[in-house]
XYZ file of C-alpha atoms in Angstrom:
760
model
C 18.059 23.390 -12.736
C 15.444 20.671 -13.193
C 15.366 21.279 -16.977
C 19.159 20.960 -17.173
C 19.056 17.735 -15.195
C 16.459 16.309 -17.569
C 18.538 17.275 -20.604
C 21.625 15.686 -19.030
C 19.806 12.452 -18.244
C 18.311 12.340 -21.746
C 21.802 12.648 -23.187
C 22.971 9.783 -20.986
C 20.030 7.627 -22.028
C 20.922 8.106 -25.667
C 24.524 6.966 -25.261
C 25.221 4.052 -27.614
C 24.962 0.562 -26.190
C 28.645 -0.189 -26.832
C 29.714 2.345 -24.172
C 29.437 -0.447 -21.610
C 30.148 -4.012 -22.565
C 27.402 -6.574 -22.138
C 28.051 -9.090 -19.399
C 26.424 -11.741 -17.242
C 25.072 -11.962 -13.706
C 24.190 -14.417 -10.958
C 21.007 -15.660 -9.324
C 20.462 -17.507 -6.065
C 17.423 -18.391 -4.014
C 15.309 -20.981 -2.252
C 12.285 -23.075 -3.179
C 9.706 -23.508 -0.406
C 6.243 -24.940 0.083
C 3.595 -22.218 0.132
C 1.543 -24.276 2.601
C 4.073 -24.776 5.408
C 7.263 -22.928 4.412
C 9.218 -26.214 4.327
C 12.056 -26.585 1.848
C 11.448 -28.221 -1.514
C 14.461 -30.278 -2.545
C 15.013 -31.436 -6.117
C 12.973 -28.642 -7.716
C 14.084 -27.791 -11.229
C 14.782 -24.087 -11.792
C 15.235 -23.038 -15.422
C 15.934 -19.665 -17.026
C 13.572 -19.578 -19.976
C 15.097 -18.793 -23.342
C 18.448 -20.272 -22.254
C 19.936 -23.688 -21.523
C 20.600 -22.676 -17.909
C 18.950 -24.879 -15.276
C 19.681 -26.383 -11.886
C 18.084 -28.328 -9.016
C 17.427 -27.112 -5.481
C 19.518 -28.867 -2.832
C 18.482 -30.471 0.476
C 17.969 -26.995 1.992
C 15.916 -25.800 -0.968
C 18.751 -23.577 -2.203
C 19.809 -23.092 -5.791
C 22.338 -20.945 -7.645
C 22.827 -20.086 -11.309
C 25.734 -18.187 -12.853
C 26.604 -16.724 -16.253
C 23.028 -15.535 -16.873
C 22.765 -12.868 -19.591
C 21.867 -9.536 -18.005
C 18.335 -8.258 -18.341
C 14.922 -9.068 -16.937
C 14.553 -12.845 -17.042
C 11.814 -15.396 -16.435
C 12.195 -18.523 -14.313
C 10.276 -21.765 -14.712
C 10.135 -23.903 -11.572
C 8.871 -27.500 -11.332
C 8.771 -30.018 -8.496
C 6.953 -33.325 -8.071
C 3.765 -32.872 -6.026
C 3.585 -29.118 -6.649
C 2.046 -26.909 -9.297
C 4.736 -25.648 -11.700
C 5.000 -21.876 -11.939
C 6.605 -19.185 -14.029
C 8.318 -16.388 -12.079
C 8.596 -13.316 -14.340
C 10.528 -10.091 -13.802
C 13.721 -11.471 -12.247
C 16.248 -8.694 -12.771
C 19.751 -9.973 -13.581
C 22.556 -7.434 -13.462
C 26.308 -7.356 -13.180
C 26.169 -5.558 -9.839
C 24.274 -7.147 -6.975
C 23.532 -10.874 -7.472
C 19.798 -11.402 -7.781
C 17.952 -13.320 -5.042
C 14.468 -14.821 -5.163
C 12.270 -16.931 -2.940
C 9.979 -19.311 -4.818
C 6.875 -20.671 -3.076
C 5.116 -23.588 -4.755
C 1.489 -24.548 -4.177
C 1.046 -28.261 -3.319
C -1.204 -30.195 -5.657
C -4.466 -31.309 -4.052
C -3.623 -34.896 -4.962
C -0.306 -36.534 -5.773
C -0.035 -36.408 -9.539
C 3.363 -38.044 -9.585
C 5.276 -36.906 -12.653
C 2.278 -35.845 -14.726
C 3.281 -32.697 -16.629
C 1.233 -29.584 -15.845
C 1.485 -26.300 -17.714
C 3.406 -23.663 -15.735
C 1.852 -20.205 -15.483
C 2.868 -16.734 -14.364
C -0.291 -16.687 -12.206
C -1.737 -18.946 -9.559
C -3.915 -21.719 -10.846
C -7.475 -20.328 -11.020
C -8.733 -22.830 -8.461
C -5.960 -21.782 -6.008
C -6.254 -17.997 -6.426
C -7.894 -16.212 -3.460
C -10.992 -14.156 -4.200
C -10.392 -10.488 -5.153
C -6.622 -10.886 -4.731
C -3.804 -9.666 -6.982
C -0.027 -9.812 -6.639
C 2.684 -7.418 -7.772
C 6.391 -8.148 -8.069
C 8.947 -5.571 -7.024
C 9.872 -5.027 -10.672
C 6.218 -4.394 -11.618
C 6.104 -1.704 -8.931
C 9.442 -0.164 -9.892
C 8.709 0.265 -13.593
C 5.116 1.515 -13.208
C 4.935 5.004 -14.774
C 3.921 7.704 -12.340
C 4.072 5.387 -9.308
C 7.398 6.883 -8.159
C 8.648 3.380 -7.236
C 6.077 3.345 -4.417
C 4.513 -0.031 -3.641
C 1.296 1.473 -2.245
C 0.904 3.905 -5.143
C 1.234 0.973 -7.571
C -1.661 -0.812 -5.841
C -3.958 2.031 -6.898
C -3.885 0.589 -10.445
C -5.669 -2.584 -9.377
C -9.435 -3.104 -9.786
C -11.726 -1.529 -7.229
C -9.122 0.984 -6.025
C -9.324 4.775 -6.244
C -7.305 7.540 -4.556
C -8.288 10.823 -2.952
C -5.818 12.701 -5.168
C -2.968 11.861 -7.527
C -0.434 13.155 -4.992
C -1.469 10.846 -2.147
C -1.608 7.190 -1.120
C -5.074 7.247 0.467
C -6.479 4.061 -1.064
C -10.243 4.014 -1.542
C -11.185 0.348 -1.926
C -14.690 -0.474 -3.115
C -16.049 2.771 -1.698
C -14.587 2.349 1.801
C -12.631 4.974 3.722
C -8.804 4.766 3.883
C -8.904 3.785 7.573
C -10.534 0.465 6.546
C -7.314 -0.787 4.891
C -4.974 -3.264 6.601
C -1.218 -3.179 5.913
C 1.338 -5.703 7.127
C 5.069 -5.624 6.444
C 6.820 -8.962 6.994
C 3.920 -9.993 9.204
C 3.958 -6.813 11.341
C 0.652 -4.862 11.276
C 1.301 -1.200 10.451
C -1.348 1.441 11.176
C -0.008 3.801 8.511
C 2.951 2.891 6.255
C 3.404 6.422 4.863
C 5.421 9.540 5.473
C 3.283 12.465 6.721
C 0.576 9.924 7.542
C -2.980 10.955 8.317
C -3.716 10.388 11.999
C -6.458 7.812 12.506
C -6.248 6.697 8.875
C -3.834 4.849 6.566
C -2.875 7.335 3.838
C -0.092 9.790 3.132
C 1.905 11.311 0.290
C 4.551 8.585 -0.064
C 5.370 5.168 1.359
C 8.185 4.650 3.838
C 8.916 1.180 2.354
C 12.025 1.161 0.175
C 11.259 -0.524 -3.151
C 14.690 -2.198 -3.261
C 13.731 -4.203 -0.142
C 10.456 -5.481 -1.569
C 10.110 -9.106 -2.653
C 6.464 -8.666 -3.621
C 3.057 -7.427 -2.526
C -0.316 -9.139 -2.310
C -3.471 -7.043 -2.303
C -6.996 -8.221 -1.523
C -9.897 -5.870 -2.225
C -12.317 -8.047 -0.258
C -13.166 -11.622 0.585
C -9.849 -12.168 2.373
C -9.457 -14.999 4.862
C -9.781 -14.979 8.631
C -6.037 -14.574 9.226
C -6.470 -10.884 8.300
C -8.664 -9.092 10.795
C -9.682 -5.821 12.444
C -10.268 -4.237 9.028
C -13.390 -4.082 6.869
C -11.971 -2.863 3.549
C -8.828 -4.426 2.124
C -5.653 -6.267 3.111
C -2.180 -5.575 1.721
C 0.726 -7.867 2.577
C 4.199 -6.560 1.724
C 7.007 -9.125 1.860
C 10.603 -7.929 2.110
C 13.461 -9.939 0.664
C 16.497 -11.206 2.537
C 19.980 -9.867 1.976
C 22.247 -11.632 -0.505
C 24.031 -14.598 1.056
C 26.824 -14.853 -1.565
C 28.652 -11.518 -1.429
C 28.356 -7.957 -0.217
C 27.123 -5.264 -2.566
C 25.921 -1.688 -2.539
C 23.470 0.540 -4.333
C 22.981 4.282 -4.799
C 19.629 5.694 -5.931
C 18.503 9.070 -7.159
C 14.749 8.559 -7.471
C 11.677 10.636 -8.192
C 11.400 11.625 -4.529
C 14.841 11.367 -2.939
C 18.337 9.959 -2.632
C 19.155 6.669 -0.934
C 22.026 4.284 -0.289
C 21.736 0.546 0.312
C 24.136 -2.170 1.438
C 23.623 -5.906 1.814
C 25.464 -9.181 2.105
C 26.404 -12.046 4.403
C 27.338 -11.795 8.073
C 28.901 -15.193 8.577
C 27.633 -18.417 7.054
C 24.032 -18.284 8.266
C 23.196 -14.581 8.579
C 22.492 -11.869 6.015
C 21.786 -8.154 6.308
C 20.016 -5.430 4.373
C 20.385 -1.752 5.293
C 19.370 1.497 3.644
C 19.058 5.207 4.370
C 17.034 7.716 2.365
C 16.610 11.486 2.253
C 13.898 13.159 0.252
C 14.620 16.114 -1.946
C 10.998 17.226 -2.048
C 12.120 20.364 -0.239
C 14.402 21.252 -3.150
C 11.728 20.537 -5.759
C 9.058 22.502 -3.877
C 11.363 25.497 -3.546
C 12.271 25.348 -7.239
C 8.569 25.186 -8.093
C 7.948 28.281 -5.957
C 5.612 26.520 -3.511
C 5.155 28.066 -0.082
C 5.151 24.882 2.025
C 8.206 22.648 2.089
C 8.143 18.954 3.125
C 11.228 16.935 3.998
C 11.693 13.393 5.271
C 14.338 10.842 6.184
C 14.007 7.110 6.705
C 16.218 4.109 7.445
C 15.595 0.375 7.135
C 17.514 -2.625 8.492
C 16.703 -6.307 8.066
C 18.729 -9.189 9.489
C 18.007 -12.838 8.689
C 19.534 -15.828 10.472
C 18.937 -19.379 9.276
C 19.661 -21.456 12.350
C 18.826 -24.691 10.505
C 17.074 -25.806 7.308
C 13.842 -25.720 9.341
C 14.343 -22.549 11.409
C 14.596 -18.957 10.253
C 14.745 -15.849 12.456
C 14.507 -12.327 11.042
C 14.650 -8.841 12.545
C 13.210 -5.725 10.888
C 13.449 -2.034 11.764
C 12.057 0.901 9.768
C 12.369 4.411 11.198
C 11.289 7.728 9.703
C 11.121 11.414 10.513
C 9.014 13.995 8.637
C 9.086 17.778 8.789
C 6.939 20.417 7.089
C 8.027 24.048 7.069
C 6.579 27.191 5.507
C 7.747 30.151 3.487
C 5.782 33.011 5.063
C 7.796 35.861 3.560
C 4.858 37.430 1.714
C 1.237 38.192 2.586
C 0.044 35.907 -0.225
C 2.121 33.028 1.135
C 0.742 33.546 4.630
C -2.783 33.650 3.199
C -2.263 30.366 1.306
C -0.482 28.657 4.212
C -3.388 29.254 6.575
C -5.097 26.279 4.893
C -2.156 23.897 5.287
C -1.679 22.011 8.573
C 1.940 21.600 9.610
C 2.616 17.910 10.219
C 5.821 16.912 11.987
C 5.997 13.190 12.536
C 8.386 10.567 13.896
C 7.689 6.863 13.632
C 9.168 3.408 13.623
C 8.135 -0.192 13.240
C 10.223 -3.111 14.394
C 9.768 -6.802 14.872
C 11.346 -10.191 15.197
C 9.916 -13.248 13.470
C 10.631 -16.930 13.989
C 9.561 -19.376 11.296
C 9.775 -23.133 11.832
C 8.896 -25.394 8.920
C 8.216 -29.120 9.029
C 7.146 -31.558 6.375
C 3.480 -31.274 7.385
C 3.420 -28.221 9.643
C 4.566 -24.622 9.634
C 4.766 -22.202 12.563
C 5.253 -18.423 12.382
C 5.635 -16.254 15.510
C 6.031 -12.476 15.231
C 6.629 -9.940 17.999
C 6.205 -6.448 16.584
C 6.125 -2.843 17.762
C 4.850 0.281 16.000
C 5.184 3.817 17.386
C 4.277 7.244 16.016
C 4.544 10.759 17.430
C 2.429 13.459 15.732
C 2.996 17.188 16.124
C 0.357 19.081 14.136
C -0.623 22.746 14.133
C -2.357 25.235 11.860
C -2.068 29.036 11.858
C -4.187 31.800 10.417
C -2.868 34.414 7.939
C -1.492 36.435 10.878
C 0.505 33.373 12.023
C -1.727 32.986 15.081
C -2.306 29.372 16.107
C -5.859 28.135 15.525
C -5.289 24.407 16.032
C -2.751 22.290 17.852
C -2.534 18.538 18.322
C 0.196 16.505 19.974
C -0.267 12.767 20.035
C 1.743 9.617 20.622
C 0.504 6.180 19.586
C 2.398 2.948 20.143
C 1.361 -0.696 20.123
C 3.124 -4.004 20.740
C 1.677 -7.062 19.006
C 2.291 -10.767 19.351
C 1.036 -12.927 16.509
C 1.270 -16.656 15.909
C -0.059 -18.965 13.224
C 0.210 -22.742 12.815
C -0.414 -24.430 9.455
C -0.950 -28.184 9.290
C -1.467 -30.536 6.342
C -4.026 -33.139 7.384
C -4.404 -35.302 4.316
C -6.430 -33.319 1.749
C -7.150 -30.562 4.297
C -4.932 -27.616 5.195
C -5.745 -26.360 8.693
C -4.600 -22.925 9.884
C -5.035 -21.694 13.427
C -3.732 -18.488 14.945
C -4.054 -15.706 17.463
C -2.944 -12.091 17.819
C -2.794 -9.776 20.827
C -2.050 -6.056 20.687
C -1.373 -3.804 23.672
C -0.873 -0.037 23.703
C 0.672 0.901 27.029
C 0.319 4.682 26.615
C -1.826 6.499 24.060
C -1.412 10.239 24.627
C -3.482 13.076 23.112
C -3.194 16.809 23.688
C -5.356 18.933 21.349
C -6.900 22.406 21.245
C -9.503 23.557 18.715
C -11.480 26.837 19.121
C -15.273 26.743 19.206
C -15.820 28.662 15.967
C -14.075 25.801 14.137
C -15.917 23.069 16.063
C -19.635 23.765 16.078
C -22.484 21.369 16.820
C -25.547 20.634 14.672
C -27.197 23.895 15.801
C -24.120 25.989 15.023
C -23.217 26.401 18.693
C -19.430 26.606 19.294
C -18.039 23.531 21.046
C -14.371 24.221 21.722
C -12.101 21.238 22.350
C -9.353 21.191 24.947
C -8.236 17.661 25.703
C -5.117 16.331 27.420
C -5.473 12.643 28.133
C -3.701 9.315 28.057
C -4.981 5.768 28.313
C -4.084 2.168 27.570
C -5.738 -0.149 25.082
C -5.706 -3.747 24.046
C -7.242 -5.758 21.235
C -7.073 -9.413 20.383
C -8.176 -11.911 17.806
C -8.107 -15.642 17.207
C -9.010 -17.668 14.149
C -9.257 -21.113 12.600
C -9.505 -21.921 8.904
C -9.730 -25.139 6.882
C -9.001 -25.462 3.163
C -10.203 -28.580 1.358
C -9.298 -29.287 -2.279
C -10.970 -32.212 -4.010
C -10.749 -32.497 -7.763
C -12.055 -29.308 -9.376
C -13.435 -27.828 -6.137
C -11.551 -25.858 -3.494
C -13.484 -24.889 -0.364
C -12.346 -22.614 2.481
C -14.237 -22.293 5.755
C -13.098 -20.097 8.633
C -14.206 -18.225 11.696
C -12.576 -15.373 13.577
C -13.241 -13.784 16.963
C -12.102 -10.259 17.913
C -12.281 -8.174 21.085
C -11.417 -4.551 21.948
C -10.659 -3.364 25.454
C -11.169 0.331 24.626
C -14.932 0.058 24.165
C -17.626 -0.162 26.818
C -18.390 -3.722 27.813
C -15.339 -5.093 25.946
C -17.373 -6.286 22.944
C -16.585 -9.561 21.212
C -17.430 -10.027 17.546
C -17.489 -13.341 15.672
C -16.766 -13.242 11.935
C -17.558 -16.382 9.909
C -16.200 -16.483 6.349
C -16.355 -18.955 3.479
C -15.083 -19.062 -0.090
C -15.122 -21.568 -2.930
C -13.485 -21.990 -6.319
C -14.744 -24.410 -8.954
C -12.491 -25.268 -11.891
C -14.297 -25.353 -15.219
C -11.678 -26.926 -17.435
C -7.955 -26.353 -16.921
C -7.896 -22.569 -17.337
C -11.186 -21.251 -15.910
C -12.695 -21.106 -12.447
C -15.825 -19.735 -10.835
C -15.292 -18.120 -7.443
C -17.533 -17.060 -4.581
C -16.967 -15.581 -1.142
C -19.229 -14.557 1.713
C -18.190 -13.298 5.104
C -18.345 -10.838 7.954
C -15.566 -8.333 8.674
C -15.209 -6.244 11.825
C -13.021 -3.320 12.873
C -12.478 -1.418 16.085
C -12.204 2.403 16.244
C -8.950 4.274 15.710
C -7.573 5.314 19.132
C -7.685 9.037 18.324
C -11.482 8.866 17.953
C -11.749 7.984 21.633
C -10.062 11.280 22.538
C -12.649 13.391 20.690
C -15.299 13.102 23.412
C -15.420 11.381 26.829
C -18.514 9.411 25.776
C -17.051 7.937 22.586
C -15.761 4.830 24.358
C -19.389 4.058 25.339
C -21.167 5.091 22.136
C -18.808 3.667 19.512
C -19.040 0.021 18.503
C -16.939 -2.208 16.248
C -17.759 -1.591 12.576
C -19.377 -4.578 10.865
C -19.286 -5.185 7.110
C -20.988 -8.186 5.488
C -19.591 -8.923 2.028
C -20.485 -11.161 -0.906
C -18.216 -11.585 -3.937
C -18.895 -13.598 -7.120
C -16.392 -13.921 -9.934
C -14.901 -15.770 -12.860
C -11.224 -16.038 -13.720
C -9.640 -17.384 -16.875
C -6.048 -17.861 -17.971
C -6.127 -16.895 -21.625
C -2.436 -17.753 -21.873
C 0.177 -18.707 -19.278
C 1.092 -14.992 -19.181
C -2.388 -13.457 -19.648
C -5.217 -13.433 -17.084
C -8.792 -12.144 -17.249
C -10.870 -11.701 -14.108
C -14.391 -10.341 -13.624
C -16.006 -9.905 -10.198
C -19.169 -8.474 -8.737
C -19.533 -7.574 -5.073
C -21.993 -6.251 -2.520
C -21.035 -4.866 0.877
C -23.339 -3.813 3.733
C -22.047 -1.759 6.696
C -23.568 -1.286 10.128
C -22.370 0.279 13.379
C -20.296 2.736 11.335
C -19.083 5.817 13.289
C -21.735 8.510 12.769
C -21.119 12.164 13.590
C -23.275 13.798 16.277
C -22.334 17.364 15.261
C -22.887 16.485 11.579
C -25.911 14.121 11.708
C -26.009 13.869 7.912
C -22.527 12.312 7.758
C -20.507 9.317 8.828
C -16.827 9.634 9.655
C -14.607 9.476 6.553
C -11.261 11.178 7.272
C -8.394 11.249 4.783
C -5.616 13.522 3.646
C -4.383 16.600 5.453
C -7.317 17.427 7.728
C -7.731 21.177 7.211
C -9.554 22.513 10.273
C -11.193 25.421 8.441
C -13.043 22.898 6.297
C -14.123 20.369 8.914
C -13.327 18.900 12.329
C -10.052 16.947 11.982
C -9.092 13.374 12.927
C -12.502 12.448 14.393
C -12.031 14.788 17.391
C -15.786 15.048 17.987
C -18.696 13.079 19.496
C -19.296 9.852 17.562
C -21.947 7.136 17.725
C -21.656 3.678 16.197
C -25.009 3.887 14.409
C -24.173 4.631 10.751
C -25.099 2.337 7.880
C -23.790 1.968 4.367
C -23.922 -0.044 1.160
C -21.507 -0.564 -1.711
C -22.087 -2.556 -4.894
C -19.982 -2.867 -8.007
C -18.552 -4.830 -10.901
C -14.846 -5.017 -11.774
C -12.933 -6.341 -14.779
C -9.185 -6.939 -14.757
C -6.879 -8.027 -17.589
C -3.176 -8.532 -16.869
C -0.322 -9.498 -19.202
C 2.965 -10.401 -17.551
C 6.361 -10.185 -19.213
C 7.311 -13.343 -21.121
C 8.873 -14.320 -24.425
C 6.514 -11.720 -25.862
C 8.308 -8.543 -24.665
C 5.208 -6.560 -23.726
C 3.350 -6.338 -20.431
C 0.466 -4.408 -18.983
C -2.848 -4.369 -17.224
C -6.283 -2.904 -17.710
C -8.838 -2.485 -14.932
C -12.351 -1.066 -14.998
C -14.607 -0.661 -11.950
C -18.226 0.467 -11.934
C -19.671 0.928 -8.457
C -21.924 2.903 -6.159
C -21.563 3.642 -2.435
C -24.123 5.189 -0.084
C -24.190 5.876 3.664
C -26.740 6.963 6.267
C -25.830 9.188 9.204
C -27.863 9.820 12.332
C -30.633 11.554 10.354
C -31.352 8.268 8.530
C -31.190 9.801 5.032
C -29.312 7.791 2.399
C -26.673 9.862 0.586
C -23.747 9.218 -1.704
C -20.639 8.211 0.213
C -17.716 10.614 0.383
C -15.714 8.261 -1.870
C -18.522 7.367 -4.275
C -16.464 7.299 -7.467
C -18.803 5.676 -9.984
C -16.254 4.758 -12.673
C -12.539 3.968 -12.302
C -10.356 2.879 -15.227
C -6.613 2.231 -15.494
C -4.538 1.190 -18.483
C -0.842 0.368 -18.180
C 1.380 -0.930 -20.952
C 5.083 -1.453 -21.491
C 7.495 -2.709 -24.110
C 10.956 -4.126 -23.448
C 12.582 -4.564 -26.885
C 15.923 -5.691 -25.444
C 17.924 -5.866 -22.205
C 18.794 -2.165 -22.392
C 15.585 -0.268 -23.158
C 12.100 -0.168 -21.702
C 9.172 2.153 -22.434
C 5.952 2.285 -20.418
C 2.809 4.399 -20.156
C -0.128 4.662 -17.764
C -3.527 6.247 -18.339
C -5.914 6.828 -15.440
C -9.528 7.969 -15.452
C -12.024 8.378 -12.625
C -15.315 10.199 -12.384
C -15.475 12.819 -9.677
C -16.437 12.213 -6.062
C -19.364 14.142 -4.495
C -18.792 17.440 -2.707
C -20.555 19.474 -0.024
C -21.330 23.100 -0.989
C -20.221 26.081 1.060
C -22.448 28.544 2.852
C -22.150 32.247 2.103
C -19.883 32.498 5.177
C -17.451 29.948 3.727
C -18.430 26.980 5.921
C -19.439 23.601 4.599
C -23.230 23.381 4.393
C -23.972 19.968 5.900
C -27.706 20.368 5.217
C -26.623 19.649 1.625
C -24.006 17.053 2.556
C -22.487 15.441 -0.558
C -25.220 17.073 -2.674
C -23.044 19.647 -4.430
C -21.453 19.430 -7.846
C -19.212 16.422 -8.251
C -15.543 16.998 -8.860
C -14.572 17.079 -12.545
C -13.559 13.778 -14.092
C -9.924 12.957 -13.361
C -7.670 11.751 -16.155
C -3.923 11.788 -16.723
C -1.279 10.112 -18.881
C 2.140 9.205 -17.436
C 5.123 8.045 -19.510
C 8.373 6.440 -18.417
C 11.566 5.489 -20.312
C 14.254 3.271 -18.724
C 17.791 2.589 -19.961
C 20.205 0.001 -18.511
C 23.951 -0.370 -18.820
C 26.064 -3.225 -17.470
C 29.755 -3.711 -17.129
C 31.940 -5.852 -14.930
C 30.658 -5.759 -11.357
C 28.442 -2.707 -11.869
C 25.054 -1.833 -13.315
C 23.500 1.562 -14.031
C 19.811 2.273 -14.645
C 18.540 5.691 -15.690
C 14.964 6.773 -16.283
C 12.759 9.714 -17.142
C 9.240 9.659 -15.717
C 6.798 12.342 -16.874
C 3.493 12.504 -15.002
C 0.394 14.140 -16.479
C 2.185 14.602 -19.781
C -0.594 16.644 -21.419
C -0.934 18.949 -18.398
C -4.476 18.203 -17.241
C -5.469 20.502 -14.344
C -7.173 17.866 -12.195
C -9.236 19.063 -9.242
C -8.860 17.324 -5.864
C -11.336 19.499 -3.921
C -13.093 22.867 -3.796
C -11.727 25.483 -1.377
C -13.249 28.698 -0.090
C -11.466 31.892 -1.109
C -12.094 34.440 1.661
C -10.816 37.336 -0.442
C -13.195 36.649 -3.333
C -16.016 35.160 -1.249
C -16.446 32.084 -3.400
C -15.405 28.462 -3.798
C -12.459 27.692 -6.067
C -11.050 24.426 -7.390
C -7.781 23.184 -5.938
C -5.970 22.151 -9.108
C -2.969 19.865 -9.388
C 0.408 20.807 -10.804
C 0.473 20.393 -14.589
C 3.247 18.409 -16.250
C 5.536 16.881 -13.601
C 8.806 15.456 -14.957
C 11.202 13.521 -12.748
C 14.453 11.668 -13.225
C 16.144 8.711 -11.619
C 19.511 6.971 -11.516
C 20.278 3.633 -9.885
C 23.867 2.412 -9.519
C 24.460 -1.131 -8.226
C 27.937 -2.424 -7.450
């Protein structure tokens, strides 16, 4: 069936271009100040390569019609702001395109002096270790399955636990160190089938057609982002189209979805979508014995009460189910190593933004909630592990930005309160042994409340070629003994060396409280755990080789202390990720923990990015060389669980015309360390991370897109082939009880997928 579908789609892709007549589309949007969110009137918006241009009105709005279909580039200029180039604006005959342009104010009033627009931030304005991705860059990335988090894995300093998952490993840190916010709402885990107590999963629950863009910081981020020591990812969702209603149907690499959007009156817009995966169908066709299935729905409403006031509401809900085919003895034997994860979750929030000429205020009230139902059986279908948990948190966050002459001052605060964290888990003693091998069975049924809070202040001063940022943040956690308070000072600087080059530096302290599930693993954990502390230094150089081509090189050093160390495994610190298979190790941190671990990570990264422009090619290349070590309670320094010494990514694409696009992605990463097994099939923690490293990972993905446009409708079809030369990459070693030996868990070989997108 899958082969026939691929042949059918290939035949469609090869239909001659004259089947559908070429046409034109529309574009509307707003131009705002990046500093305060205030409207920018009189900004010139031009479609490069055409004579089409317009000016933003008193509310910052603009509209252009009769734009030739295709992926276009905008050039935006306004007096007192840095001009920019906005690439990858998709113009079609279906849904009118919408964009929001944010311009950086110039440090001094340059009047009408002409500055060269660029597809990137000016080097002196670019935050340290930070990259941005447009929605179109995510969508067209080969092998990323139109997943915004999966696309981030191509950026420098980022690795993954396996090609099939979104567990981001950033500069050697564990996945639970990563912060994600969606429209200002902090999200503990933005994935379907998410790992409890961590931030990874197989696929994102964020619909790509809602995404305006994503900003990712691998380190050195400012004080507004807190309670994480690794990275910060900000996903911004677009507003619905204010001009007319439209719809969209998608058959993607992972599922089917429908989307609707448009105006609700003169000042309100809506976006709504529903999605169902067809992973269950693909897994059954592939003959796999475990079958995942998920649904999700997203709604966003935006009301512009006045040119200065904007109120938005967001809801994302999802449900995940994993079932098994246990018809044969072999299936039951294989399924004994797969935890069943049934999960329900939602995130919702309401945001008020008020923008003035010199000030900007953002208030967000958000709520996240997740219910986990996890179990694992043996080959006789007898339960050996069960966990039922509910985690929910309500957050209130506010930030005020003020322009005080040459200084931008930002102050803010955030308070989170979990009214009922519930945990009910059972794990037999033979699967939860202490350091002496003594069984320590777990039977816990508890609930508790928790709060955490943070406040910050940050000042940015730009004077000539130098930009300086100074900030301090304070955080507190009510779940830990003594309610500890941690102060995190941070500073960064950028020095322009000529018009196109800058030297950057950042130094700061980052702190993070424990995941709530860790507190359920032992009654003493609330007294013995402490907030994780990571001190980081980053030095770099960035150069714009062309307005559409950027080179960046950075070196970093990171020192951890008070990391959660494992009492039952004194050689190790806690580093959960993926499906926590209880036969391999204790899952989710359900064990005694002490905040006494230490760690170090150092590395060098190089990043070259070419954005789409008049030259119809794009791509990026990233190389990271690093080393990560940790010390557990025994005080011996060992390689970290995610010590991937070399990571390299190469992505390239060619768009010869408005109809065709071809892209490819090559990934390479040296293997992470492993822990050998004992002769009884248990992990031998006396040789923790001292076994053979996993084989080097490498894979080539290829994608071909074809577009058709006709009056009022647009169709996009694509073929995406992952691991095109069939490399059997190994994600871990598993113990085979029948053969009495360890075996590699190899990935599926060639994985073709198809997609169709119809907009009307």
